[in-house]
Amino acid sequence: MDEKYGFYINGEWTRPADRETFETKNPATREKLAEFPLGNEEDTREAIEAAEDAFQDWKKTPAPERGNIILKAAQIMKEKKDELGNLVSSEMGKIIEEGRGDVQESIDFLEYIAGEGRRLLGETTTSELKNKFSMTVRQPIGVVGCITPWNFPTAIPCWKIGAALVSGNTIVFKPASMTPLCAAKLIECFEEAGLPEGVLNMVTGPGSVVGNEIVENDHVDSISFTGGVDAGVHVYRNAANKLKPVELELGGKNPQIIMNDANINLAIEGILFGAFGSQGQRCTATSRLIVQDSVYDEVMEKLVKRTKDLSIGDPVDPKVDMGPLSSEQQLKTYLEYVEIGKEEGAELIYGGELDGEQYRDGYFVKPTIFEAEHGMRITKEEIFAPVLSVMKVKDYDEAIRIANDVEYGLSSSIYTRDVNKAFEAIDDFETGITYVNAPTIGAEVHLPFGGVKNTGNGGREAGTTAIEEFTEIKTVFIDYSDKLQKAQIEE
Ligand code: UN1
């Protein structure tokens, strides 16, 4: 594969001749997959203008019709699931099963949100005056900027694009520079589904140029961003200058607690999937395992054994359990944190870079386990790699205290057979998502997704809350009394 792509603006793929380009590569082989232009401010403004021009017509297109196009795109993705799943795996590095899962999550969400075209519910209520009707209606915001990460190269863009489109917005989309080919293939699905030109536009290039222009441009009315905390704060600050609504989905440092009464084998299955799935590169990945003392030795013994048995290699090979990290930068961060952990005095039970012949060209590392003390940097900072810190605790209270003592609050999990403890944990975990007897990853699209503390700024994506992010509420009063009636004024 060696394809040359351009920006997608006003229904056309364009490649300005003088733009520098960048390559997207397979992290398992470093083989070049495609070439994309590095967008500048002017390209971004062109995309914004196209979105602005398309807005009125799209806004006036009946919402069920908008939903039908989204549903059609989902059907096209379904037909292309093998190809797209393979691409996710090849461009991002997650194993093929998870690559297909990424695409399935996109399909699920688009199917779900297409139905909103027949709802977009407002409310009707009473009035304090006679012969007066009151209700709320949902209206699109306008041009929305969608800035997405590389770890879910199709699902996260679909959460944003699907919800924004059904609500009647037009879009300027900047995908992560590590996975632009997945983004381009996604655009092709919408194009094939008959999305009118200008409704969805894509510009590739650096966040500091394309992203900044989207955030700062007066003609972009709202921003939806998923990424790291520092970038999120930057986006939030800059958008604040224009008082733009911003939705942020940021990091996580997600804990799994195993209580003495847990089904240990099930909990081990959960941790393997939660910590090492997608090579730990999910916002929801389990990076802390908090184990009650009586089962600690058993958990460690079983966990280490199972971890050593995981097969690592080319992610498109269905026999492989773990692929490479997604980039050289990820590898660098991983290696740095392994050193930090050791220097802090944590015990490295298993981990490190893989250097056999079959790993020569990719960013392959071992799934990594540290026995750690709460408070060490590896137990508090998001690493975004398969690094698990295991900590021993004496009881539930200590487990919850440690679980909550981090800046993030996305996902959490507890394994216990005690229903009282499970419900207490639902109350106590300071996270947006809590699992009981299931790993911290794998949220379903028809439920709200997001977190508390530094994980976000209060909103929730997907689920029943998906369209809140992309609509304004208009409150409407209709007076059919044929006279001037005055609310709050005594007669
Ligand atoms: C993310 O890592 O940013 O819950 C999204 C999950 C997936 C989505 C993760 N459904 O793990």
JSON list of N, CA and C in Angstrom, two decimals, residues 130-176:
[
{"chain": "A", "resi": 130, "resn": "LYS", "atom": "N", "xyz": [-52.55, 31.55, 31.31]},
{"chain": "A", "resi": 130, "resn": "LYS", "atom": "CA", "xyz": [-53.57, 30.82, 30.54]},
{"chain": "A", "resi": 130, "resn": "LYS", "atom": "C", "xyz": [-53.26, 30.90, 29.05]},
{"chain": "A", "resi": 131, "resn": "ASN", "atom": "N", "xyz": [-53.70, 29.90, 28.29]},
{"chain": "A", "resi": 131, "resn": "ASN", "atom": "CA", "xyz": [-53.54, 29.93, 26.83]},
{"chain": "A", "resi": 131, "resn": "ASN", "atom": "C", "xyz": [-52.12, 30.29, 26.40]},
{"chain": "A", "resi": 132, "resn": "LYS", "atom": "N", "xyz": [-51.20, 29.64, 27.00]},
{"chain": "A", "resi": 132, "resn": "LYS", "atom": "CA", "xyz": [-49.80, 29.83, 26.65]},
{"chain": "A", "resi": 132, "resn": "LYS", "atom": "C", "xyz": [-49.13, 28.46, 26.65]},
{"chain": "A", "resi": 133, "resn": "PHE", "atom": "N", "xyz": [-48.35, 28.22, 25.62]},
{"chain": "A", "resi": 133, "resn": "PHE", "atom": "CA", "xyz": [-47.73, 26.90, 25.44]},
{"chain": "A", "resi": 133, "resn": "PHE", "atom": "C", "xyz": [-46.21, 27.06, 25.56]},
{"chain": "A", "resi": 134, "resn": "SER", "atom": "N", "xyz": [-45.56, 26.11, 26.22]},
{"chain": "A", "resi": 134, "resn": "SER", "atom": "CA", "xyz": [-44.10, 26.22, 26.30]},
{"chain": "A", "resi": 134, "resn": "SER", "atom": "C", "xyz": [-43.42, 24.89, 26.02]},
{"chain": "A", "resi": 135, "resn": "MET", "atom": "N", "xyz": [-42.30, 25.00, 25.37]},
{"chain": "A", "resi": 135, "resn": "MET", "atom": "CA", "xyz": [-41.55, 23.78, 25.00]},
{"chain": "A", "resi": 135, "resn": "MET", "atom": "C", "xyz": [-40.09, 24.13, 24.74]},
{"chain": "A", "resi": 136, "resn": "THR", "atom": "N", "xyz": [-39.28, 23.08, 24.63]},
{"chain": "A", "resi": 136, "resn": "THR", "atom": "CA", "xyz": [-37.90, 23.29, 24.19]},
{"chain": "A", "resi": 136, "resn": "THR", "atom": "C", "xyz": [-37.69, 22.51, 22.89]},
{"chain": "A", "resi": 137, "resn": "VAL", "atom": "N", "xyz": [-36.87, 23.07, 22.03]},
{"chain": "A", "resi": 137, "resn": "VAL", "atom": "CA", "xyz": [-36.46, 22.34, 20.81]},
{"chain": "A", "resi": 137, "resn": "VAL", "atom": "C", "xyz": [-34.93, 22.34, 20.75]},
{"chain": "A", "resi": 138, "resn": "ARG", "atom": "N", "xyz": [-34.41, 21.33, 20.07]},
{"chain": "A", "resi": 138, "resn": "ARG", "atom": "CA", "xyz": [-32.95, 21.26, 19.92]},
{"chain": "A", "resi": 138, "resn": "ARG", "atom": "C", "xyz": [-32.55, 21.82, 18.57]},
{"chain": "A", "resi": 139, "resn": "GLN", "atom": "N", "xyz": [-31.51, 22.63, 18.59]},
{"chain": "A", "resi": 139, "resn": "GLN", "atom": "CA", "xyz": [-31.02, 23.18, 17.33]},
{"chain": "A", "resi": 139, "resn": "GLN", "atom": "C", "xyz": [-29.53, 22.89, 17.20]},
{"chain": "A", "resi": 140, "resn": "PRO", "atom": "N", "xyz": [-29.04, 22.76, 15.97]},
{"chain": "A", "resi": 140, "resn": "PRO", "atom": "CA", "xyz": [-27.60, 22.55, 15.81]},
{"chain": "A", "resi": 140, "resn": "PRO", "atom": "C", "xyz": [-26.83, 23.78, 16.26]},
{"chain": "A", "resi": 141, "resn": "ILE", "atom": "N", "xyz": [-25.56, 23.59, 16.58]},
{"chain": "A", "resi": 141, "resn": "ILE", "atom": "CA", "xyz": [-24.74, 24.71, 17.05]},
{"chain": "A", "resi": 141, "resn": "ILE", "atom": "C", "xyz": [-24.16, 25.48, 15.86]},
{"chain": "A", "resi": 142, "resn": "GLY", "atom": "N", "xyz": [-23.80, 24.77, 14.79]},
{"chain": "A", "resi": 142, "resn": "GLY", "atom": "CA", "xyz": [-23.22, 25.44, 13.62]},
{"chain": "A", "resi": 142, "resn": "GLY", "atom": "C", "xyz": [-22.09, 24.60, 13.05]},
{"chain": "A", "resi": 143, "resn": "VAL", "atom": "N", "xyz": [-20.91, 25.22, 12.93]},
{"chain": "A", "resi": 143, "resn": "VAL", "atom": "CA", "xyz": [-19.72, 24.48, 12.48]},
{"chain": "A", "resi": 143, "resn": "VAL", "atom": "C", "xyz": [-19.02, 23.95, 13.72]},
{"chain": "A", "resi": 144, "resn": "VAL", "atom": "N", "xyz": [-18.83, 22.65, 13.78]},
{"chain": "A", "resi": 144, "resn": "VAL", "atom": "CA", "xyz": [-18.13, 22.11, 14.95]},
{"chain": "A", "resi": 144, "resn": "VAL", "atom": "C", "xyz": [-16.77, 21.53, 14.54]},
{"chain": "A", "resi": 145, "resn": "GLY", "atom": "N", "xyz": [-15.81, 21.71, 15.42]},
{"chain": "A", "resi": 145, "resn": "GLY", "atom": "CA", "xyz": [-14.46, 21.19, 15.19]},
{"chain": "A", "resi": 145, "resn": "GLY", "atom": "C", "xyz": [-14.31, 19.88, 15.95]},
{"chain": "A", "resi": 146, "resn": "CYS", "atom": "N", "xyz": [-13.91, 18.83, 15.24]},
{"chain": "A", "resi": 146, "resn": "CYS", "atom": "CA", "xyz": [-13.69, 17.53, 15.89]},
{"chain": "A", "resi": 146, "resn": "CYS", "atom": "C", "xyz": [-12.21, 17.17, 15.79]},
{"chain": "A", "resi": 147, "resn": "ILE", "atom": "N", "xyz": [-11.58, 17.07, 16.93]},
{"chain": "A", "resi": 147, "resn": "ILE", "atom": "CA", "xyz": [-10.14, 16.78, 16.96]},
{"chain": "A", "resi": 147, "resn": "ILE", "atom": "C", "xyz": [-9.96, 15.46, 17.72]},
{"chain": "A", "resi": 148, "resn": "THR", "atom": "N", "xyz": [-9.41, 14.48, 17.02]},
{"chain": "A", "resi": 148, "resn": "THR", "atom": "CA", "xyz": [-9.47, 13.10, 17.56]},
{"chain": "A", "resi": 148, "resn": "THR", "atom": "C", "xyz": [-8.10, 12.45, 17.70]},
{"chain": "A", "resi": 149, "resn": "PRO", "atom": "N", "xyz": [-8.01, 11.45, 18.59]},
{"chain": "A", "resi": 149, "resn": "PRO", "atom": "CA", "xyz": [-6.73, 10.78, 18.85]},
{"chain": "A", "resi": 149, "resn": "PRO", "atom": "C", "xyz": [-6.53, 9.56, 17.94]},
{"chain": "A", "resi": 150, "resn": "TRP", "atom": "N", "xyz": [-5.39, 8.90, 18.12]},
{"chain": "A", "resi": 150, "resn": "TRP", "atom": "CA", "xyz": [-5.04, 7.77, 17.25]},
{"chain": "A", "resi": 150, "resn": "TRP", "atom": "C", "xyz": [-5.41, 6.43, 17.86]},
{"chain": "A", "resi": 151, "resn": "ASN", "atom": "N", "xyz": [-5.78, 6.38, 19.13]},
{"chain": "A", "resi": 151, "resn": "ASN", "atom": "CA", "xyz": [-5.92, 5.05, 19.77]},
{"chain": "A", "resi": 151, "resn": "ASN", "atom": "C", "xyz": [-7.22, 4.33, 19.37]},
{"chain": "A", "resi": 152, "resn": "PHE", "atom": "N", "xyz": [-8.25, 5.10, 19.05]},
{"chain": "A", "resi": 152, "resn": "PHE", "atom": "CA", "xyz": [-9.47, 4.54, 18.45]},
{"chain": "A", "resi": 152, "resn": "PHE", "atom": "C", "xyz": [-9.69, 5.29, 17.14]},
{"chain": "A", "resi": 153, "resn": "PRO", "atom": "N", "xyz": [-8.94, 4.92, 16.11]},
{"chain": "A", "resi": 153, "resn": "PRO", "atom": "CA", "xyz": [-8.91, 5.78, 14.92]},
{"chain": "A", "resi": 153, "resn": "PRO", "atom": "C", "xyz": [-10.21, 5.83, 14.12]},
{"chain": "A", "resi": 154, "resn": "THR", "atom": "N", "xyz": [-11.12, 4.88, 14.36]},
{"chain": "A", "resi": 154, "resn": "THR", "atom": "CA", "xyz": [-12.44, 5.04, 13.71]},
{"chain": "A", "resi": 154, "resn": "THR", "atom": "C", "xyz": [-13.54, 5.32, 14.74]},
{"chain": "A", "resi": 155, "resn": "ALA", "atom": "N", "xyz": [-13.51, 4.65, 15.89]},
{"chain": "A", "resi": 155, "resn": "ALA", "atom": "CA", "xyz": [-14.64, 4.77, 16.83]},
{"chain": "A", "resi": 155, "resn": "ALA", "atom": "C", "xyz": [-14.79, 6.18, 17.39]},
{"chain": "A", "resi": 156, "resn": "ILE", "atom": "N", "xyz": [-13.70, 6.77, 17.85]},
{"chain": "A", "resi": 156, "resn": "ILE", "atom": "CA", "xyz": [-13.83, 8.10, 18.47]},
{"chain": "A", "resi": 156, "resn": "ILE", "atom": "C", "xyz": [-14.26, 9.14, 17.43]},
{"chain": "A", "resi": 157, "resn": "PRO", "atom": "N", "xyz": [-13.67, 9.17, 16.22]},
{"chain": "A", "resi": 157, "resn": "PRO", "atom": "CA", "xyz": [-14.22, 10.09, 15.22]},
{"chain": "A", "resi": 157, "resn": "PRO", "atom": "C", "xyz": [-15.71, 9.85, 14.96]},
{"chain": "A", "resi": 158, "resn": "CYS", "atom": "N", "xyz": [-16.13, 8.58, 14.93]},
{"chain": "A", "resi": 158, "resn": "CYS", "atom": "CA", "xyz": [-17.55, 8.31, 14.66]},
{"chain": "A", "resi": 158, "resn": "CYS", "atom": "C", "xyz": [-18.45, 8.80, 15.78]},
{"chain": "A", "resi": 159, "resn": "TRP", "atom": "N", "xyz": [-18.01, 8.67, 17.04]},
{"chain": "A", "resi": 159, "resn": "TRP", "atom": "CA", "xyz": [-18.82, 9.22, 18.14]},
{"chain": "A", "resi": 159, "resn": "TRP", "atom": "C", "xyz": [-19.11, 10.69, 17.89]},
{"chain": "A", "resi": 160, "resn": "LYS", "atom": "N", "xyz": [-18.05, 11.40, 17.50]},
{"chain": "A", "resi": 160, "resn": "LYS", "atom": "CA", "xyz": [-18.21, 12.86, 17.34]},
{"chain": "A", "resi": 160, "resn": "LYS", "atom": "C", "xyz": [-18.96, 13.18, 16.05]},
{"chain": "A", "resi": 161, "resn": "ILE", "atom": "N", "xyz": [-18.49, 12.60, 14.95]},
{"chain": "A", "resi": 161, "resn": "ILE", "atom": "CA", "xyz": [-19.07, 12.95, 13.65]},
{"chain": "A", "resi": 161, "resn": "ILE", "atom": "C", "xyz": [-20.55, 12.54, 13.58]},
{"chain": "A", "resi": 162, "resn": "GLY", "atom": "N", "xyz": [-20.86, 11.33, 14.04]},
{"chain": "A", "resi": 162, "resn": "GLY", "atom": "CA", "xyz": [-22.24, 10.84, 13.98]},
{"chain": "A", "resi": 162, "resn": "GLY", "atom": "C", "xyz": [-23.18, 11.73, 14.77]},
{"chain": "A", "resi": 163, "resn": "ALA", "atom": "N", "xyz": [-22.78, 12.07, 15.99]},
{"chain": "A", "resi": 163, "resn": "ALA", "atom": "CA", "xyz": [-23.67, 12.87, 16.84]},
{"chain": "A", "resi": 163, "resn": "ALA", "atom": "C", "xyz": [-23.78, 14.30, 16.31]},
{"chain": "A", "resi": 164, "resn": "ALA", "atom": "N", "xyz": [-22.67, 14.83, 15.80]},
{"chain": "A", "resi": 164, "resn": "ALA", "atom": "CA", "xyz": [-22.70, 16.20, 15.27]},
{"chain": "A", "resi": 164, "resn": "ALA", "atom": "C", "xyz": [-23.59, 16.27, 14.03]},
{"chain": "A", "resi": 165, "resn": "LEU", "atom": "N", "xyz": [-23.47, 15.26, 13.17]},
{"chain": "A", "resi": 165, "resn": "LEU", "atom": "CA", "xyz": [-24.23, 15.29, 11.91]},
{"chain": "A", "resi": 165, "resn": "LEU", "atom": "C", "xyz": [-25.73, 15.14, 12.14]},
{"chain": "A", "resi": 166, "resn": "VAL", "atom": "N", "xyz": [-26.11, 14.17, 12.97]},
{"chain": "A", "resi": 166, "resn": "VAL", "atom": "CA", "xyz": [-27.55, 13.96, 13.14]},
{"chain": "A", "resi": 166, "resn": "VAL", "atom": "C", "xyz": [-28.19, 15.19, 13.77]},
{"chain": "A", "resi": 167, "resn": "SER", "atom": "N", "xyz": [-27.41, 15.91, 14.56]},
{"chain": "A", "resi": 167, "resn": "SER", "atom": "CA", "xyz": [-27.92, 17.12, 15.20]},
{"chain": "A", "resi": 167, "resn": "SER", "atom": "C", "xyz": [-28.02, 18.30, 14.24]},
{"chain": "A", "resi": 168, "resn": "GLY", "atom": "N", "xyz": [-27.44, 18.16, 13.03]},
{"chain": "A", "resi": 168, "resn": "GLY", "atom": "CA", "xyz": [-27.57, 19.22, 12.04]},
{"chain": "A", "resi": 168, "resn": "GLY", "atom": "C", "xyz": [-26.38, 20.16, 11.92]},
{"chain": "A", "resi": 169, "resn": "ASN", "atom": "N", "xyz": [-25.25, 19.78, 12.51]},
{"chain": "A", "resi": 169, "resn": "ASN", "atom": "CA", "xyz": [-24.05, 20.61, 12.42]},
{"chain": "A", "resi": 169, "resn": "ASN", "atom": "C", "xyz": [-23.24, 20.22, 11.18]},
{"chain": "A", "resi": 170, "resn": "THR", "atom": "N", "xyz": [-22.37, 21.10, 10.75]},
{"chain": "A", "resi": 170, "resn": "THR", "atom": "CA", "xyz": [-21.37, 20.72, 9.77]},
{"chain": "A", "resi": 170, "resn": "THR", "atom": "C", "xyz": [-20.00, 20.69, 10.48]},
{"chain": "A", "resi": 171, "resn": "ILE", "atom": "N", "xyz": [-19.04, 20.01, 9.85]},
{"chain": "A", "resi": 171, "resn": "ILE", "atom": "CA", "xyz": [-17.86, 19.61, 10.62]},
{"chain": "A", "resi": 171, "resn": "ILE", "atom": "C", "xyz": [-16.54, 19.95, 9.93]},
{"chain": "A", "resi": 172, "resn": "VAL", "atom": "N", "xyz": [-15.58, 20.38, 10.75]},
{"chain": "A", "resi": 172, "resn": "VAL", "atom": "CA", "xyz": [-14.18, 20.39, 10.34]},
{"chain": "A", "resi": 172, "resn": "VAL", "atom": "C", "xyz": [-13.48, 19.37, 11.25]},
{"chain": "A", "resi": 173, "resn": "PHE", "atom": "N", "xyz": [-12.89, 18.39, 10.63]},
{"chain": "A", "resi": 173, "resn": "PHE", "atom": "CA", "xyz": [-12.36, 17.23, 11.35]},
{"chain": "A", "resi": 173, "resn": "PHE", "atom": "C", "xyz": [-10.84, 17.20, 11.18]},
{"chain": "A", "resi": 174, "resn": "LYS", "atom": "N", "xyz": [-10.14, 17.17, 12.33]},
{"chain": "A", "resi": 174, "resn": "LYS", "atom": "CA", "xyz": [-8.69, 16.97, 12.27]},
{"chain": "A", "resi": 174, "resn": "LYS", "atom": "C", "xyz": [-8.33, 15.67, 12.96]},
{"chain": "A", "resi": 175, "resn": "PRO", "atom": "N", "xyz": [-7.98, 14.65, 12.18]},
{"chain": "A", "resi": 175, "resn": "PRO", "atom": "CA", "xyz": [-7.63, 13.37, 12.80]},
{"chain": "A", "resi": 175, "resn": "PRO", "atom": "C", "xyz": [-6.18, 13.41, 13.31]},
{"chain": "A", "resi": 176, "resn": "ALA", "atom": "N", "xyz": [-5.85, 12.49, 14.18]},
{"chain": "A", "resi": 176, "resn": "ALA", "atom": "CA", "xyz": [-4.47, 12.37, 14.67]},
{"chain": "A", "resi": 176, "resn": "ALA", "atom": "C", "xyz": [-3.53, 12.08, 13.50]}
]
